PDB file of C-alpha atoms and ligand atoms in Angstrom:
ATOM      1  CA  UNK A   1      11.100 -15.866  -4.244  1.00 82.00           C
ATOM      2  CA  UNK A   2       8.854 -13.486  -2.966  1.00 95.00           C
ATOM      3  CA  UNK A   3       5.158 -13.148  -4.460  1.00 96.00           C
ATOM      4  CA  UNK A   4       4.729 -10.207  -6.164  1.00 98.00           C
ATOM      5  CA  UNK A   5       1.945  -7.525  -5.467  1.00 98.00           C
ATOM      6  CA  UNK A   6      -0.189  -4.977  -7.654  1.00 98.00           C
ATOM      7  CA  UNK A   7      -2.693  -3.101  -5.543  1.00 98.00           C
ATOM      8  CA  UNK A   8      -4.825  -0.252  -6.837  1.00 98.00           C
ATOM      9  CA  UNK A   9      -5.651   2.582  -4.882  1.00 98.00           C
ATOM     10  CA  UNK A  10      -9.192   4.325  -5.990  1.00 98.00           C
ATOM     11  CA  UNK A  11      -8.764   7.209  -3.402  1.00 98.00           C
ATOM     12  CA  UNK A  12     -11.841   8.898  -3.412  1.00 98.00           C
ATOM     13  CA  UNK A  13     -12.636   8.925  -6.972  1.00 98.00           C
ATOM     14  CA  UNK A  14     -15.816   7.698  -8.695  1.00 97.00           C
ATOM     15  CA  UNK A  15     -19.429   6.694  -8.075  1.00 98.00           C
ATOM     16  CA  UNK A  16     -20.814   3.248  -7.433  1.00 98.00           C
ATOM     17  CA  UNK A  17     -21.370   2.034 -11.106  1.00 98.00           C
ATOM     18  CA  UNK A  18     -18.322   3.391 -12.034  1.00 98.00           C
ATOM     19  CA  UNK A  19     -16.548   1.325  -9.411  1.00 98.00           C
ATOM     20  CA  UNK A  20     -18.551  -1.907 -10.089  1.00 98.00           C
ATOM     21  CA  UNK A  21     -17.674  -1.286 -13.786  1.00 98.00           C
ATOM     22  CA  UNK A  22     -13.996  -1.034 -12.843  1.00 98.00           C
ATOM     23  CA  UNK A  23     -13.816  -3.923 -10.901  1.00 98.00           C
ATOM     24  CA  UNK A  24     -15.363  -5.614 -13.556  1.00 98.00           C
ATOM     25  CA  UNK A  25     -13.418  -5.036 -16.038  1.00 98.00           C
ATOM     26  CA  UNK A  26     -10.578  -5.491 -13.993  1.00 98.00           C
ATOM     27  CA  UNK A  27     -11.620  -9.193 -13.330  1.00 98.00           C
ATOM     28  CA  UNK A  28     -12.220  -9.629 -16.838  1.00 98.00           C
ATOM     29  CA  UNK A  29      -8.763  -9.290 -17.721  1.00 98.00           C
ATOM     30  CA  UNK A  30      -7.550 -11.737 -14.992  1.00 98.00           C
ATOM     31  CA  UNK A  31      -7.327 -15.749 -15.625  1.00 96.00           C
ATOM     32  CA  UNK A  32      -7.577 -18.404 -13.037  1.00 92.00           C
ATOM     33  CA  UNK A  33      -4.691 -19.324 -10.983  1.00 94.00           C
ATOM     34  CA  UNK A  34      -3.630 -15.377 -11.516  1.00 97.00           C
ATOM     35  CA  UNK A  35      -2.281 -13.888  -7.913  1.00 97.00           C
ATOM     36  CA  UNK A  36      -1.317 -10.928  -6.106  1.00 98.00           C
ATOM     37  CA  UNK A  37      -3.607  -8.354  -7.327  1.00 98.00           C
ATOM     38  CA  UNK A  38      -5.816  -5.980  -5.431  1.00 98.00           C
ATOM     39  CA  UNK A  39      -7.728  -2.874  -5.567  1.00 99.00           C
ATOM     40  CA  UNK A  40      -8.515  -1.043  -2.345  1.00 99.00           C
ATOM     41  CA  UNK A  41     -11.655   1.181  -2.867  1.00 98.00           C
ATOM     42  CA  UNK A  42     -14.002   3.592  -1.000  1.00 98.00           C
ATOM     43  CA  UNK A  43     -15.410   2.416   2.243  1.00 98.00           C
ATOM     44  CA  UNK A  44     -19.365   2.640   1.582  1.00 98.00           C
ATOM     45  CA  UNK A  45     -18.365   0.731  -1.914  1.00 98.00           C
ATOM     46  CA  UNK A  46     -16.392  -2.079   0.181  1.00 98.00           C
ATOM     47  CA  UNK A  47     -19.650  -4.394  -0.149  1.00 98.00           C
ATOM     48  CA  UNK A  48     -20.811  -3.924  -3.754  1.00 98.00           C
ATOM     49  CA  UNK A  49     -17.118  -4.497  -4.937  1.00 98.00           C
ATOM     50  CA  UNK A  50     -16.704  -7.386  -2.097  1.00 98.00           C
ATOM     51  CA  UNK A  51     -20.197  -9.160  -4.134  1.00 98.00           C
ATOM     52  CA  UNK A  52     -18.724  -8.432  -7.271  1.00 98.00           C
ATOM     53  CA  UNK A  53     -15.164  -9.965  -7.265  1.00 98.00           C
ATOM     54  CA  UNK A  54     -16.250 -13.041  -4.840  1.00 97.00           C
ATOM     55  CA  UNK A  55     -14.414 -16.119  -6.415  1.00 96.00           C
ATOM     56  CA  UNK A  56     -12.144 -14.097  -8.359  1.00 98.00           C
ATOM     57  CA  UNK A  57      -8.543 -13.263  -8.101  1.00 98.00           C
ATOM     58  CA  UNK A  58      -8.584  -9.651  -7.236  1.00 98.00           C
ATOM     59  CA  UNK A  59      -8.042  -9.498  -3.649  1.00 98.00           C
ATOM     60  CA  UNK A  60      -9.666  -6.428  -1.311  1.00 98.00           C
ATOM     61  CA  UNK A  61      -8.402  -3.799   0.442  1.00 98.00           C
ATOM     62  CA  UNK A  62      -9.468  -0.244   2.466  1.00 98.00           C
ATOM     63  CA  UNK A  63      -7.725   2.595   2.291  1.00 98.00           C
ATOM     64  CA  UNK A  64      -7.625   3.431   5.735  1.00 98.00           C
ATOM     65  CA  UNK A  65      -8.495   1.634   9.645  1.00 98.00           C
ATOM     66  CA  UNK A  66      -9.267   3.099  12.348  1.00 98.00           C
ATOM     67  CA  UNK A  67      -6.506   3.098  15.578  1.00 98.00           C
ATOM     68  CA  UNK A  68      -9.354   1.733  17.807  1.00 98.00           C
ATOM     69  CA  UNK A  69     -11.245  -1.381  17.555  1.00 98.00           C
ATOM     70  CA  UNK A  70     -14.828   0.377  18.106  1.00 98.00           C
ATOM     71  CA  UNK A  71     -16.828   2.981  20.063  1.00 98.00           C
ATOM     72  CA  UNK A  72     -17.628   6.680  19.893  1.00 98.00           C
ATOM     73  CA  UNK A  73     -15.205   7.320  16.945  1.00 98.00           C
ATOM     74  CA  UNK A  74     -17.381   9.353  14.535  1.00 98.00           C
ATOM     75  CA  UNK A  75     -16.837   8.655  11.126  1.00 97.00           C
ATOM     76  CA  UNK A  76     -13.838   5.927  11.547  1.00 97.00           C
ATOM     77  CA  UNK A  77     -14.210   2.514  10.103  1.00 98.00           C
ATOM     78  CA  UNK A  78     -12.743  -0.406  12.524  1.00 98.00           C
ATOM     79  CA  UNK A  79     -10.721  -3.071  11.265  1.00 98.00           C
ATOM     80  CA  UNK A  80     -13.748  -5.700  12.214  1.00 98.00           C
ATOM     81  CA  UNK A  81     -15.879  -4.021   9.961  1.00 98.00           C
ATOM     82  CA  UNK A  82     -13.068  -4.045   7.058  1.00 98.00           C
ATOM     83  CA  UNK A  83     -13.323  -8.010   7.408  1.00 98.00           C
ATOM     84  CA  UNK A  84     -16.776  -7.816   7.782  1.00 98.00           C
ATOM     85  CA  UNK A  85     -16.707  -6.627   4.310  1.00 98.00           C
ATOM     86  CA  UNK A  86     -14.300  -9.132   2.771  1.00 98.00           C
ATOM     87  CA  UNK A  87     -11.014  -6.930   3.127  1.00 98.00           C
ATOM     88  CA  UNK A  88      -7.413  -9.146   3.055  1.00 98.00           C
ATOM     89  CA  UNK A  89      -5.922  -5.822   2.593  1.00 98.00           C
ATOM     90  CA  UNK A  90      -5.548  -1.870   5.065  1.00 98.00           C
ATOM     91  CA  UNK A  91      -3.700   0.656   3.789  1.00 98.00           C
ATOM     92  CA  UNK A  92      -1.921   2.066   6.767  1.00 98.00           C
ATOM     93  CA  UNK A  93      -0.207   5.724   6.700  1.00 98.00           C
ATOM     94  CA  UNK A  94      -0.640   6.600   3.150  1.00 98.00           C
ATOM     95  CA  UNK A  95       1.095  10.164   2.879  1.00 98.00           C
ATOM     96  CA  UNK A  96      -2.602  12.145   2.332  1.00 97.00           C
ATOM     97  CA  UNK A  97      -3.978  10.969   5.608  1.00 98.00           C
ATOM     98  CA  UNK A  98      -0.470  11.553   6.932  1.00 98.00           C
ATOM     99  CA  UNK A  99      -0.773  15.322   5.261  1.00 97.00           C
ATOM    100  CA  UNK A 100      -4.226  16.290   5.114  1.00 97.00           C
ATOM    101  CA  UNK A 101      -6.025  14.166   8.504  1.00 97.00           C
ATOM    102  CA  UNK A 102      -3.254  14.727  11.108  1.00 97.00           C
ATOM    103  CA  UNK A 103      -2.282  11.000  11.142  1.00 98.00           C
ATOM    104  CA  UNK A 104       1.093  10.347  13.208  1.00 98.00           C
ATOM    105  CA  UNK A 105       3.442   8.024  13.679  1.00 98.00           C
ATOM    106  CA  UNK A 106       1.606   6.280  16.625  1.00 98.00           C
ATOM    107  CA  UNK A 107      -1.836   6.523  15.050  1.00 98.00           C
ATOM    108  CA  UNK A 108      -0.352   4.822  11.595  1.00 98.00           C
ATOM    109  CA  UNK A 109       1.206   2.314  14.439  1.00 98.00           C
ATOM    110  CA  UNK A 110      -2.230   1.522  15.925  1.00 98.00           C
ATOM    111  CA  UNK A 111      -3.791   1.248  13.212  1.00 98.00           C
ATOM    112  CA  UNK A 112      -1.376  -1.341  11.706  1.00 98.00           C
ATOM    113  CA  UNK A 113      -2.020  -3.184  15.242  1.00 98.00           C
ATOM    114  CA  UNK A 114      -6.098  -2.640  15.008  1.00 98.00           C
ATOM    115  CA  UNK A 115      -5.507  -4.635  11.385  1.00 98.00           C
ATOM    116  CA  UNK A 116      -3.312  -7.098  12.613  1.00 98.00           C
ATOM    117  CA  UNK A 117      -5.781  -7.951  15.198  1.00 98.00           C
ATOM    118  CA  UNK A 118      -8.552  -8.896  12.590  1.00 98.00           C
ATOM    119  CA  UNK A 119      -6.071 -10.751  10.595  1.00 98.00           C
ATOM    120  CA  UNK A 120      -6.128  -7.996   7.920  1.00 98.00           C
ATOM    121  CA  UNK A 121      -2.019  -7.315   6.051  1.00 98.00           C
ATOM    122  CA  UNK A 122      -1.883  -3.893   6.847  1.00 98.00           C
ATOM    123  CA  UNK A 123       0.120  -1.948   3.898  1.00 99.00           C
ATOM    124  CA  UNK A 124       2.140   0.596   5.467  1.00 98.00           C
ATOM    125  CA  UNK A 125       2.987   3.622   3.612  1.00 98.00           C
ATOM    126  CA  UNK A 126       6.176   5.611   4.224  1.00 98.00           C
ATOM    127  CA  UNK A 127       8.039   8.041   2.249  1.00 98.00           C
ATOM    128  CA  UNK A 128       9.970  11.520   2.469  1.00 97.00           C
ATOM    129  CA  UNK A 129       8.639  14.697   1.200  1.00 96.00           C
ATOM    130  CA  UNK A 130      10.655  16.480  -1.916  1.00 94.00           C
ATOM    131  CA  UNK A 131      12.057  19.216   1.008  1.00 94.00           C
ATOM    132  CA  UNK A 132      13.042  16.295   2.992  1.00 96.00           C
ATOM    133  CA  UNK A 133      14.242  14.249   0.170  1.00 95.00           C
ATOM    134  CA  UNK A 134      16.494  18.134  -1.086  1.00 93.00           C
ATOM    135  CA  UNK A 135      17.565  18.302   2.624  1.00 96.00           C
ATOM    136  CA  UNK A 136      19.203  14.843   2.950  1.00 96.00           C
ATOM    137  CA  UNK A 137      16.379  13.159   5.244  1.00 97.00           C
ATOM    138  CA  UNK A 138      15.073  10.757   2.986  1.00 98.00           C
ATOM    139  CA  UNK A 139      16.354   7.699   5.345  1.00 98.00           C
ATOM    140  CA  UNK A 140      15.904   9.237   8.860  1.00 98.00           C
ATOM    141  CA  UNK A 141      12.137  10.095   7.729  1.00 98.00           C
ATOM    142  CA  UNK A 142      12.053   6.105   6.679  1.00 98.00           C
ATOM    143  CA  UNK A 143      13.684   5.160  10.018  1.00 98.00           C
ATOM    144  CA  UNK A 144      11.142   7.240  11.619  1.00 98.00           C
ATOM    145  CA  UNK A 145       8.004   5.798  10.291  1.00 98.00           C
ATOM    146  CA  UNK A 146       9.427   2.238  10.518  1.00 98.00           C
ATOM    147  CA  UNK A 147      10.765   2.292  13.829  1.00 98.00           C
ATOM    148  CA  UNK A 148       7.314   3.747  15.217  1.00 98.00           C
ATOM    149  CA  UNK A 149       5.839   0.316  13.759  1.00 98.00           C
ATOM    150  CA  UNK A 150       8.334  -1.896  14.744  1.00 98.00           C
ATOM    151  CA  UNK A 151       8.421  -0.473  18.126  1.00 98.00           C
ATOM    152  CA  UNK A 152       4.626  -0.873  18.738  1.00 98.00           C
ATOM    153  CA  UNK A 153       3.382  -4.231  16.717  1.00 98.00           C
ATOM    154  CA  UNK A 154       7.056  -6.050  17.100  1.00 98.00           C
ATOM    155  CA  UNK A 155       9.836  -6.648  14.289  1.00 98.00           C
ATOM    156  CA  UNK A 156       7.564 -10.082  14.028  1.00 98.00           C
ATOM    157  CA  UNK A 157       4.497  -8.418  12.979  1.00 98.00           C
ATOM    158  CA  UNK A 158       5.874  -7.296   9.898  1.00 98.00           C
ATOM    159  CA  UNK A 159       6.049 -10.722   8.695  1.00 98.00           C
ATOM    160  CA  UNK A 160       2.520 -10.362   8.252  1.00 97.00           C
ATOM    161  CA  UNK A 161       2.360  -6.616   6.679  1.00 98.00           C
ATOM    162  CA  UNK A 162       3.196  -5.268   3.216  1.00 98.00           C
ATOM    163  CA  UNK A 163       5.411  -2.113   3.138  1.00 98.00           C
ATOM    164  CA  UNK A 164       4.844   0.552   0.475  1.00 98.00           C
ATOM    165  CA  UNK A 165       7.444   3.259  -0.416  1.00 98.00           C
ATOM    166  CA  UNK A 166       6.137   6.046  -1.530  1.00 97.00           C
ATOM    167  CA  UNK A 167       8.159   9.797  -2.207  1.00 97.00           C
ATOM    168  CA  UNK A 168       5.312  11.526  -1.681  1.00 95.00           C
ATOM    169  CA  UNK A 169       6.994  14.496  -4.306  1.00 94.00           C
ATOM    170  CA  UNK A 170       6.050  11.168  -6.709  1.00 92.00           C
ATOM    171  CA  UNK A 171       2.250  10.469  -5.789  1.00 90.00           C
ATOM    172  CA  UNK A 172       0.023  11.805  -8.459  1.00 84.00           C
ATOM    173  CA  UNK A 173       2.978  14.386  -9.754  1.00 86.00           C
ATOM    174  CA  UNK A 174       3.548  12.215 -13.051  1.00 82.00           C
ATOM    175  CA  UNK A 175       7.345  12.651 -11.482  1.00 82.00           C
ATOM    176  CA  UNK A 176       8.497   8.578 -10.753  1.00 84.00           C
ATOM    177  CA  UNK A 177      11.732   8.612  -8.714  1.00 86.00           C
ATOM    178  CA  UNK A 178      14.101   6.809 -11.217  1.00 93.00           C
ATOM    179  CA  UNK A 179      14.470   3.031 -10.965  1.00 95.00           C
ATOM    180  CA  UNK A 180      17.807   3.629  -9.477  1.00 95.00           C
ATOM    181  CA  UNK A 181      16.230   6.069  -6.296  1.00 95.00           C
ATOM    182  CA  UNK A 182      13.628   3.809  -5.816  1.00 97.00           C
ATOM    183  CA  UNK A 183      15.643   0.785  -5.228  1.00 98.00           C
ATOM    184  CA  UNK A 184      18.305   2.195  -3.095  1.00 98.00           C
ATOM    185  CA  UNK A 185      15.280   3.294  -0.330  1.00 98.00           C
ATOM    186  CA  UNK A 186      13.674  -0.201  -1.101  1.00 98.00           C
ATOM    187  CA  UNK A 187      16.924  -1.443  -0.701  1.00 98.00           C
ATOM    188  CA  UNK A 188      17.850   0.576   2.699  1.00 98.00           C
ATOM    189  CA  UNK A 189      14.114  -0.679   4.551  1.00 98.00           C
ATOM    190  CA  UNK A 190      14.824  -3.974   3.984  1.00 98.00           C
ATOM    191  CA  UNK A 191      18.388  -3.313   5.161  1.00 98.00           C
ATOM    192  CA  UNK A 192      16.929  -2.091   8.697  1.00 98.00           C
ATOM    193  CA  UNK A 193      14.709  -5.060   8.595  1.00 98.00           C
ATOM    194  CA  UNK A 194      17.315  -7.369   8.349  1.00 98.00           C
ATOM    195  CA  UNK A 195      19.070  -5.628  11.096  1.00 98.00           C
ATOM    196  CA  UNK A 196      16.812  -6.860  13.485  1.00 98.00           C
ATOM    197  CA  UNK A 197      15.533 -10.290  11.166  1.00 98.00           C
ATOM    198  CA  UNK A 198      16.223 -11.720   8.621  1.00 98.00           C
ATOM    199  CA  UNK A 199      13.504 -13.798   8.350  1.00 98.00           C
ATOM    200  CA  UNK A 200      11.044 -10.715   8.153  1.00 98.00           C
ATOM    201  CA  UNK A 201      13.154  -9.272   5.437  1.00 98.00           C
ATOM    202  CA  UNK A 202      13.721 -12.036   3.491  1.00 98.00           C
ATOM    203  CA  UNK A 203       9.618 -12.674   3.404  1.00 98.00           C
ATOM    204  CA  UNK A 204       8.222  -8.844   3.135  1.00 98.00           C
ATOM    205  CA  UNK A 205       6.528  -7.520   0.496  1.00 98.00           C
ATOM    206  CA  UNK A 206       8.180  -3.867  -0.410  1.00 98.00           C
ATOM    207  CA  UNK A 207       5.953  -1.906  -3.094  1.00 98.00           C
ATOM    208  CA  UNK A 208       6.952   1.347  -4.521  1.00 97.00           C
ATOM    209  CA  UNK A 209       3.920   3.807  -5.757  1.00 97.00           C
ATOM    210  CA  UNK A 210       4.079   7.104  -7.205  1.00 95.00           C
ATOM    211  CA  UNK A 211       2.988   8.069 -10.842  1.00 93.00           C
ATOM    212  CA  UNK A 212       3.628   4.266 -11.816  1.00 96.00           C
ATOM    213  CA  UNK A 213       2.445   3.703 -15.467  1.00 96.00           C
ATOM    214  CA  UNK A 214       2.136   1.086 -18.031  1.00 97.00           C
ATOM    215  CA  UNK A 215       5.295   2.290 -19.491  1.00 96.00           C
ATOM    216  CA  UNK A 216       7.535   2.743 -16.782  1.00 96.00           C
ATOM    217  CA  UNK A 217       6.306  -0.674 -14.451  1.00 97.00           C
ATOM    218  CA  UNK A 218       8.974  -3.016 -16.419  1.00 97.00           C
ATOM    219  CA  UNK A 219      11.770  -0.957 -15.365  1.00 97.00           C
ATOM    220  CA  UNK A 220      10.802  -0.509 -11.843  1.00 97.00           C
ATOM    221  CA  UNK A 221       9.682  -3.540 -11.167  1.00 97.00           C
ATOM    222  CA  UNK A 222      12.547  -5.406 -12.372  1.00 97.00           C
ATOM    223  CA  UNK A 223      14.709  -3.355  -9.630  1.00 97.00           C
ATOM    224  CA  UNK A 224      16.109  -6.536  -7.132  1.00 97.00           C
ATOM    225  CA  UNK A 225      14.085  -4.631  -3.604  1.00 98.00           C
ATOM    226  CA  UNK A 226      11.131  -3.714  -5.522  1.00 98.00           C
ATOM    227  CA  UNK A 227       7.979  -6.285  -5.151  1.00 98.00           C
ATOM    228  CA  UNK A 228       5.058  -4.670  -6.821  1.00 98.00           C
ATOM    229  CA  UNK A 229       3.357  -1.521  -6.433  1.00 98.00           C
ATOM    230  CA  UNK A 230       0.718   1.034  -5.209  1.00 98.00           C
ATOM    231  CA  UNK A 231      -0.885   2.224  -7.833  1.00 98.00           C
ATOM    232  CA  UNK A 232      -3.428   5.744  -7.378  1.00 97.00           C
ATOM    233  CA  UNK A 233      -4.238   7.325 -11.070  1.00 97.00           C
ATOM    234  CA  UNK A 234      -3.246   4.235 -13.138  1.00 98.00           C
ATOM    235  CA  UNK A 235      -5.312   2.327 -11.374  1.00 98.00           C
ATOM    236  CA  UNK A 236      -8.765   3.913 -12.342  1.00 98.00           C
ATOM    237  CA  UNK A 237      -8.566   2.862 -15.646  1.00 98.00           C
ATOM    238  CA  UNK A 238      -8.736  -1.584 -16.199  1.00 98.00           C
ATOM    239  CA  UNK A 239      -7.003  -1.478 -18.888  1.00 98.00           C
ATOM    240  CA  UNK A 240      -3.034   0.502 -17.422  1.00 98.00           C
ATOM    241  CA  UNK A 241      -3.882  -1.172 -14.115  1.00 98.00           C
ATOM    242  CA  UNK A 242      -3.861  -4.594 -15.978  1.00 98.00           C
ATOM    243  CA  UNK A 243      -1.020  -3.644 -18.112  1.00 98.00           C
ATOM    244  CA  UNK A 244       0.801  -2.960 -14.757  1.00 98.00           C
ATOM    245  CA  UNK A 245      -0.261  -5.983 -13.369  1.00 98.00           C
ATOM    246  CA  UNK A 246       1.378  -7.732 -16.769  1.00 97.00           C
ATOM    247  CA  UNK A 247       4.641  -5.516 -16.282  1.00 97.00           C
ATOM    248  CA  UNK A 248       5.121  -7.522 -13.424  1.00 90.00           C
TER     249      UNK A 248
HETATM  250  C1  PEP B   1      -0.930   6.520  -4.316  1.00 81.14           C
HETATM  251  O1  PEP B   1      -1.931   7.186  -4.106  1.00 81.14           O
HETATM  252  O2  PEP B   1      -0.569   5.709  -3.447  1.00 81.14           O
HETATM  253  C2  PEP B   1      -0.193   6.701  -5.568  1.00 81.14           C
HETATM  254  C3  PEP B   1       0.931   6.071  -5.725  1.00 81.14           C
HETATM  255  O3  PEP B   1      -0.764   7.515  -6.498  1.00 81.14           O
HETATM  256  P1  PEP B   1      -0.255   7.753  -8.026  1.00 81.14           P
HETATM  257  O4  PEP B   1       0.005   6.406  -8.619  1.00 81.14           O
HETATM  258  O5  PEP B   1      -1.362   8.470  -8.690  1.00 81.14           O
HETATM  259  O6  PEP B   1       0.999   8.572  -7.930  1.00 81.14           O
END
């Protein structure tokens, strides 16, 4: 049985108080013993929410780690630094750095290696665009993204990640691909996984994110390939990220 995983993603949203409020209230709807639940937050707030959620079950995460492990690399945050502030978590590859900061298959790849390196489970997004998905591409674009990972960090190294699927048509759209679409890609990455172990595939963590809500979590969650999810807009409110958390 694989351990489940809810993991917020704040994106660039809010103001310190708002995000020590947040976390707050997040941890006050958690009890001891309560597991796989994380919020990864803005950068400069990685220490304030690190101080506020010490000894608590919410876990840590950044949104983003740089493909080098220091030096002249204005404005990138290494993966030392991200433990250095109490990270467990990286999200690797999610679909607006992919779309908006040039990131490419072999950057996303270093940067799951970078994490790796500092013991951090980097979360590696992947996921077709709605042309791709219309043109038939959805699982060459996965096999794409994958295989650049694989082919850097090792089929062993994802042992140690956490894979999130993500249509980017369904991040922050309010459009969820249906339980039945989501678990056939889930289904299809742990499918190539297997190809090449079975170990890895049995063990890896396989979230699905976009537009998941308190009302449709059950559902998707209950899919057989589907082991938690990334959660943007949902997640900026305690009370729908807890409710997804208790979907779960
Ligand atoms: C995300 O940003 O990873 C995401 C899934 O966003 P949303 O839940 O808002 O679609």
């Amino acid at each position: 049985m694989r351990q489940s995983l809810v993991m917020g993603n704040w994106k660039m949203n809010g103001s310190r108080s708002e995000g020590l409020a947040l976390a707050n209230a997040i941890v006050a709807g958690l009890k001891e013993g309560d597991k796989g639940i994380a919020v990864c937050v803005p950068s400069v707030y990685l220490s304030d929410i690190e101080r506020a959620i010490e000894n608590t079950p919410l876990a840590l995460g950044g949104q983003n780690v740089a493909d080098q492990a220091s030096g002249a690399y204005t404005g990138e945050t290494s993966a030392f630094m991200l433990k250095e502030c109490g990270c467990e978590y990286a999200l690797v590859g999610h679909s607006e750095r992919r779309t908006y900061y040039g990131d490419t298959d072999e950057s996303v790849a270093a940067r799951f290696c970078q994490a790796q390196k500092e013991g951090i489970i980097p979360v590696l997004c992947i996921g077709e665009t709605l042309e791709e998905r219309e043109s038939d591409t959805t699982f060459a674009v996965i096999d794409q993204q994958l295989n650049a990972v694989i082919d850097m960090a090792g089929i062993d190294a994802l042992a140690n990640s956490v894979i999130a699927y993500e249509p980017v048509w369904a991040i922050g759209t309010g459009k969820t691909a249906s339980d039945e679409q989501a678990q056939e890609v889930h289904k299809y990455i742990r499918k190539q996984i297997a190809a090449k172990s079975q170990t890895v595939a049995d063990k890896i963590q396989i979230l699905y994110g976009g537009s998941v809500k308190p009302d449709n979590a059950k559902a998707i969650f209950a899919m057989a390939d589907i082991d938690g999810g990334l959660i943007g807009g949902a997640s900026l409110d305690a009370a729908s990220f807890l409710a997804i958390y208790q979907a779960i």
